[in-house]
mmCIF file of C-alpha atoms in Angstrom:
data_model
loop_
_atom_site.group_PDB
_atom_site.id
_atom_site.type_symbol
_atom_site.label_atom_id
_atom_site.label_comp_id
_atom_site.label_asym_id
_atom_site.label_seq_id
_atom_site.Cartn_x
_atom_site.Cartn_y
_atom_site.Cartn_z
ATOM 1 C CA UNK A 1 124.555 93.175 153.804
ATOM 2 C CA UNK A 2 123.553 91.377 156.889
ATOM 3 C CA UNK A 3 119.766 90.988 158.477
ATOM 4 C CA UNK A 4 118.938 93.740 160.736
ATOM 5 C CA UNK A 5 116.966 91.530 163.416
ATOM 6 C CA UNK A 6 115.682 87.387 163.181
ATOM 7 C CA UNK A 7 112.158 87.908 163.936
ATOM 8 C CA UNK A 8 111.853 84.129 164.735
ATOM 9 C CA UNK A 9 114.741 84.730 167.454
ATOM 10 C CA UNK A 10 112.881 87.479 169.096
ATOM 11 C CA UNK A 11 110.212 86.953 171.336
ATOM 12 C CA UNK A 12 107.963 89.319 170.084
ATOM 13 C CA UNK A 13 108.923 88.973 166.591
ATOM 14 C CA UNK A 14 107.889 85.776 166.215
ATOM 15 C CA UNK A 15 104.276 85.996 168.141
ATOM 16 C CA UNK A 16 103.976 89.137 165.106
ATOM 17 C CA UNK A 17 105.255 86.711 162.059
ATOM 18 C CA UNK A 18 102.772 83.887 163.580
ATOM 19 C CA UNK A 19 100.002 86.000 163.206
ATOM 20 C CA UNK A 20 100.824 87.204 159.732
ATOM 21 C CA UNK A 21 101.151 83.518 159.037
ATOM 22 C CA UNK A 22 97.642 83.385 160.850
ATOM 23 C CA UNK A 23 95.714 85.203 158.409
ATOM 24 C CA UNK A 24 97.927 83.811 155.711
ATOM 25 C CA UNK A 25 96.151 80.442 156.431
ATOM 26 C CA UNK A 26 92.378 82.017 156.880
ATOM 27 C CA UNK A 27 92.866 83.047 153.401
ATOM 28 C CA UNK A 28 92.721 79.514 152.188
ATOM 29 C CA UNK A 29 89.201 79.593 153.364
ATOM 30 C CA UNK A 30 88.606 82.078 150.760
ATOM 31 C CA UNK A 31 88.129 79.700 147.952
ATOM 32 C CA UNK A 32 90.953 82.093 146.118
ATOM 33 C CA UNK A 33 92.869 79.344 144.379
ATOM 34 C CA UNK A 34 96.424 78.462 146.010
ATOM 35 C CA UNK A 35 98.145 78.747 142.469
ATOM 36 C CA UNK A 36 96.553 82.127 142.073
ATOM 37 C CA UNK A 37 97.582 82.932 145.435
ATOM 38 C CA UNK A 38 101.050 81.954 144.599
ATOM 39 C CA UNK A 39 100.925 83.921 141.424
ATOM 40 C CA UNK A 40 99.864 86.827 143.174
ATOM 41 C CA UNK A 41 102.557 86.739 146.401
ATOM 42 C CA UNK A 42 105.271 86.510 143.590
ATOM 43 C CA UNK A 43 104.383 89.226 141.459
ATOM 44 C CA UNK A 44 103.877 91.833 144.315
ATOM 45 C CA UNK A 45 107.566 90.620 145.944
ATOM 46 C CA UNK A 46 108.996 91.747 142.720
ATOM 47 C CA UNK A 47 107.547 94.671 142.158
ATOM 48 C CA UNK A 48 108.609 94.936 146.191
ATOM 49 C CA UNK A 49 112.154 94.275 145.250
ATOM 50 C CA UNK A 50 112.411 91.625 148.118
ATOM 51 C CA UNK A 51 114.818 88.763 147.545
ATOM 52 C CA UNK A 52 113.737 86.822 150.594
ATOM 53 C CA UNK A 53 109.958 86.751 149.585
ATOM 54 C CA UNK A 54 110.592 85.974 146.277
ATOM 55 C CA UNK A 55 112.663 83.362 146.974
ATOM 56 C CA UNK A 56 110.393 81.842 149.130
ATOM 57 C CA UNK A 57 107.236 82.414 147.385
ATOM 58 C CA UNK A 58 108.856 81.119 143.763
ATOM 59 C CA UNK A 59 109.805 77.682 145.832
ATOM 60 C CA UNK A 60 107.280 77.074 148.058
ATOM 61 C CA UNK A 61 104.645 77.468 144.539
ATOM 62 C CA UNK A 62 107.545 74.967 142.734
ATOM 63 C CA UNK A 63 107.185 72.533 145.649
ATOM 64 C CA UNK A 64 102.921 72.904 145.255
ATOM 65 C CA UNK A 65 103.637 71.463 141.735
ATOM 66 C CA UNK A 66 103.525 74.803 140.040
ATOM 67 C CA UNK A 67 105.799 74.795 136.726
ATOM 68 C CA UNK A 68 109.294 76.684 136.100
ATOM 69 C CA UNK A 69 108.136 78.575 132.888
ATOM 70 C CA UNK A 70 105.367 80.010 134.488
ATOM 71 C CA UNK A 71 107.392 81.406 137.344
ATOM 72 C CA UNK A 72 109.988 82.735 135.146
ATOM 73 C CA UNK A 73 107.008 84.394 133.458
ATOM 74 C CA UNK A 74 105.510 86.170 136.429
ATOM 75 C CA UNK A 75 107.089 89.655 135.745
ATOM 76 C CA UNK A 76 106.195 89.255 132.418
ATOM 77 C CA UNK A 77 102.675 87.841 132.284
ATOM 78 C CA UNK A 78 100.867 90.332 130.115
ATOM 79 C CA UNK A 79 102.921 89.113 127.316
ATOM 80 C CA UNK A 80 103.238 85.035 127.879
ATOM 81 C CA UNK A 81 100.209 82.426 127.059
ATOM 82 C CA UNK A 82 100.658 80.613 130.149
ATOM 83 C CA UNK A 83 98.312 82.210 132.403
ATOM 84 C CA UNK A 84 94.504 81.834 132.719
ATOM 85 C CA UNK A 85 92.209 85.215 132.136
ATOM 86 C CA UNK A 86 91.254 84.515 135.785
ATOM 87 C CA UNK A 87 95.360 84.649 136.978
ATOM 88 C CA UNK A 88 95.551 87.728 135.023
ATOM 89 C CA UNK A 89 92.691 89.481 136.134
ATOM 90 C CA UNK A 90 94.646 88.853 139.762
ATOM 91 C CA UNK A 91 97.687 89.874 138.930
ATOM 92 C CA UNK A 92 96.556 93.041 137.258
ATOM 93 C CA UNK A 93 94.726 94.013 140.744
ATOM 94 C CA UNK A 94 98.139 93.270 142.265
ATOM 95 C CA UNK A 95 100.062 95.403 140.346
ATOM 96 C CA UNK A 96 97.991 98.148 140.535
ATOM 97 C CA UNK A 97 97.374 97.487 144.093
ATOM 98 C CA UNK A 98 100.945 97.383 144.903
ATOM 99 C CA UNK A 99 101.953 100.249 142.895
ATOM 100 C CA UNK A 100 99.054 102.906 144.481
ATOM 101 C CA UNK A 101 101.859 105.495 144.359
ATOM 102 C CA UNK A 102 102.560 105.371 141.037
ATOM 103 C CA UNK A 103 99.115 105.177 140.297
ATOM 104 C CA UNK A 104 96.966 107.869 140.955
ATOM 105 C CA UNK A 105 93.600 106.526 140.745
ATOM 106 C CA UNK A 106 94.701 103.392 142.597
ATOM 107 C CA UNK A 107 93.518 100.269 141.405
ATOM 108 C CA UNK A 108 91.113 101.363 138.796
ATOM 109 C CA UNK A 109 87.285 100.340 138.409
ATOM 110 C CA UNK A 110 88.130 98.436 134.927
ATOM 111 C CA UNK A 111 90.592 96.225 136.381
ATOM 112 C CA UNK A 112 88.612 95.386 139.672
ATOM 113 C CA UNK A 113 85.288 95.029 137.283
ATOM 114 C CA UNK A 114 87.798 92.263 135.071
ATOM 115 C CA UNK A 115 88.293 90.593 138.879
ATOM 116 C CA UNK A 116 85.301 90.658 139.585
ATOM 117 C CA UNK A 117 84.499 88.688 136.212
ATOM 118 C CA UNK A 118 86.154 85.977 137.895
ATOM 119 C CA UNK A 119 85.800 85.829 141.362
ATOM 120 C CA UNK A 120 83.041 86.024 144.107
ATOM 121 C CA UNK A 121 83.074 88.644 147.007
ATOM 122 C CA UNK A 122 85.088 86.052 149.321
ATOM 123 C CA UNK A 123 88.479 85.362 147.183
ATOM 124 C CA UNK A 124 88.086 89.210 146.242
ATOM 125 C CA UNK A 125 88.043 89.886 150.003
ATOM 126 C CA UNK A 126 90.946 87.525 149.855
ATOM 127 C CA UNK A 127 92.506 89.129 147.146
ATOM 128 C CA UNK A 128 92.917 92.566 148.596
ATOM 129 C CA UNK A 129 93.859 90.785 152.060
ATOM 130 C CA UNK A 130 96.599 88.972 150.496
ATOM 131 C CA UNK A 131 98.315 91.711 148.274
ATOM 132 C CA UNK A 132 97.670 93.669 151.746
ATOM 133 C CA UNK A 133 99.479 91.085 153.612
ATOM 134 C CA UNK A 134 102.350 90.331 151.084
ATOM 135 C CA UNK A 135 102.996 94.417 150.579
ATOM 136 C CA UNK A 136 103.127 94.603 154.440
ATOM 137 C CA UNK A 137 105.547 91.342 154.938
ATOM 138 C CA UNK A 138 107.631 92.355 151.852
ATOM 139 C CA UNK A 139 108.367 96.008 153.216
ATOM 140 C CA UNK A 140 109.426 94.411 156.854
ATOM 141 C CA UNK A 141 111.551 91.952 154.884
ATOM 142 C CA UNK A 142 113.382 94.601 152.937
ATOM 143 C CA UNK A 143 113.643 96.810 155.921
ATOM 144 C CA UNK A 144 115.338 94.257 158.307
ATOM 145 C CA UNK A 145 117.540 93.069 154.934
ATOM 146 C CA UNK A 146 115.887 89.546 155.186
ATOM 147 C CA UNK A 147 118.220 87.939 151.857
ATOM 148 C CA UNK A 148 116.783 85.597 149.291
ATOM 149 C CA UNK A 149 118.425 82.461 148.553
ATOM 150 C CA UNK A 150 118.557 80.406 151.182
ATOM 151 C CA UNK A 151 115.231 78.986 151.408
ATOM 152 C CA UNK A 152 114.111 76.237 151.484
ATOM 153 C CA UNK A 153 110.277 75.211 150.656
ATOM 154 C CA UNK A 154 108.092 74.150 153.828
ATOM 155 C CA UNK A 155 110.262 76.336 156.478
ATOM 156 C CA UNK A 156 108.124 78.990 156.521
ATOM 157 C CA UNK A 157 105.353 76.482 157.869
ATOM 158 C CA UNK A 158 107.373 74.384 160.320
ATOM 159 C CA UNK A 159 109.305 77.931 161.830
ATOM 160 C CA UNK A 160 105.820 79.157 162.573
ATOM 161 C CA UNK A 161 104.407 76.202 163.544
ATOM 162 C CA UNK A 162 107.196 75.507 166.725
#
């Protein structure tokens, strides 16, 4: 299987992946912790079967210091000790938020009242933004057969920055 298009070798393409990278760095004014963040952008790629986002998103959060068990335990997390009540409460809201049709309520009022436990109106506004964003970028990757395993951490950052 070979990519469908580059987006950073077309022109327009790459204006649209700068601006998802845009709003990717506004959420960092959130206050929505970058682990968390991390957490959650993994989690929703697998769920999103996409290779290239999880293969970014699992190195980019091992080159920000975070540790290989817990990444190997991201699919699994209800059943590991490794995450904090706050990282689940996230990655519940991700789950169901990435799986509304399989879910026909959505996410449901218990899991965003557990969020809300845990985080003020700004990261929750970040929260849905981000499992917004990383549903949107994962279905783009799958659809132009973007491939995981090439990455490598910080080229996201410098591609978009050029």
């Amino acid at each position: 299987m070979e990519p469908r298009i580059d987006l950073m070798q077309n022109a327009l393409g790459g204006k649209l992946a700068k601006r998802l990278f845009a709003v990717h760095t506004l959420l960092q004014e959130t206050g929505l912790p970058t682990a968390t963040q991390n957490l959650v952008m993994l989690r929703a790629s697998q769920i999103n079967g996409c290779g290239h986002c999880i293969d970014m998103h699992a190195k980019e959060a091992a080159a920000e210091g975070e540790t290989a068990t817990r990444l190997n335990l991201v699919a699994g997390w209800r059943h590991s000790t490794v995450f904090t009540e706050e990282e689940q409460a996230a990655l519940a809201m991700t789950e169901e938020a990435t799986r509304l049709a399989d879910a026909s309520e959505g996410v449901s009022d218990e899991t965003w009242a557990r969020a809300q436990k845990y985080y003020d109106e700004n990261q929750l506004i970040g929260l849905v933004t981000l499992i917004a964003m990383i549903n949107a970028t994962n279905r783009m990757a799958v659809t132009l057969n973007q491939l995981g395993g090439s990455y490598e951490a910080g080229l996201a950052a410098t591609v978009i920055s050029s």
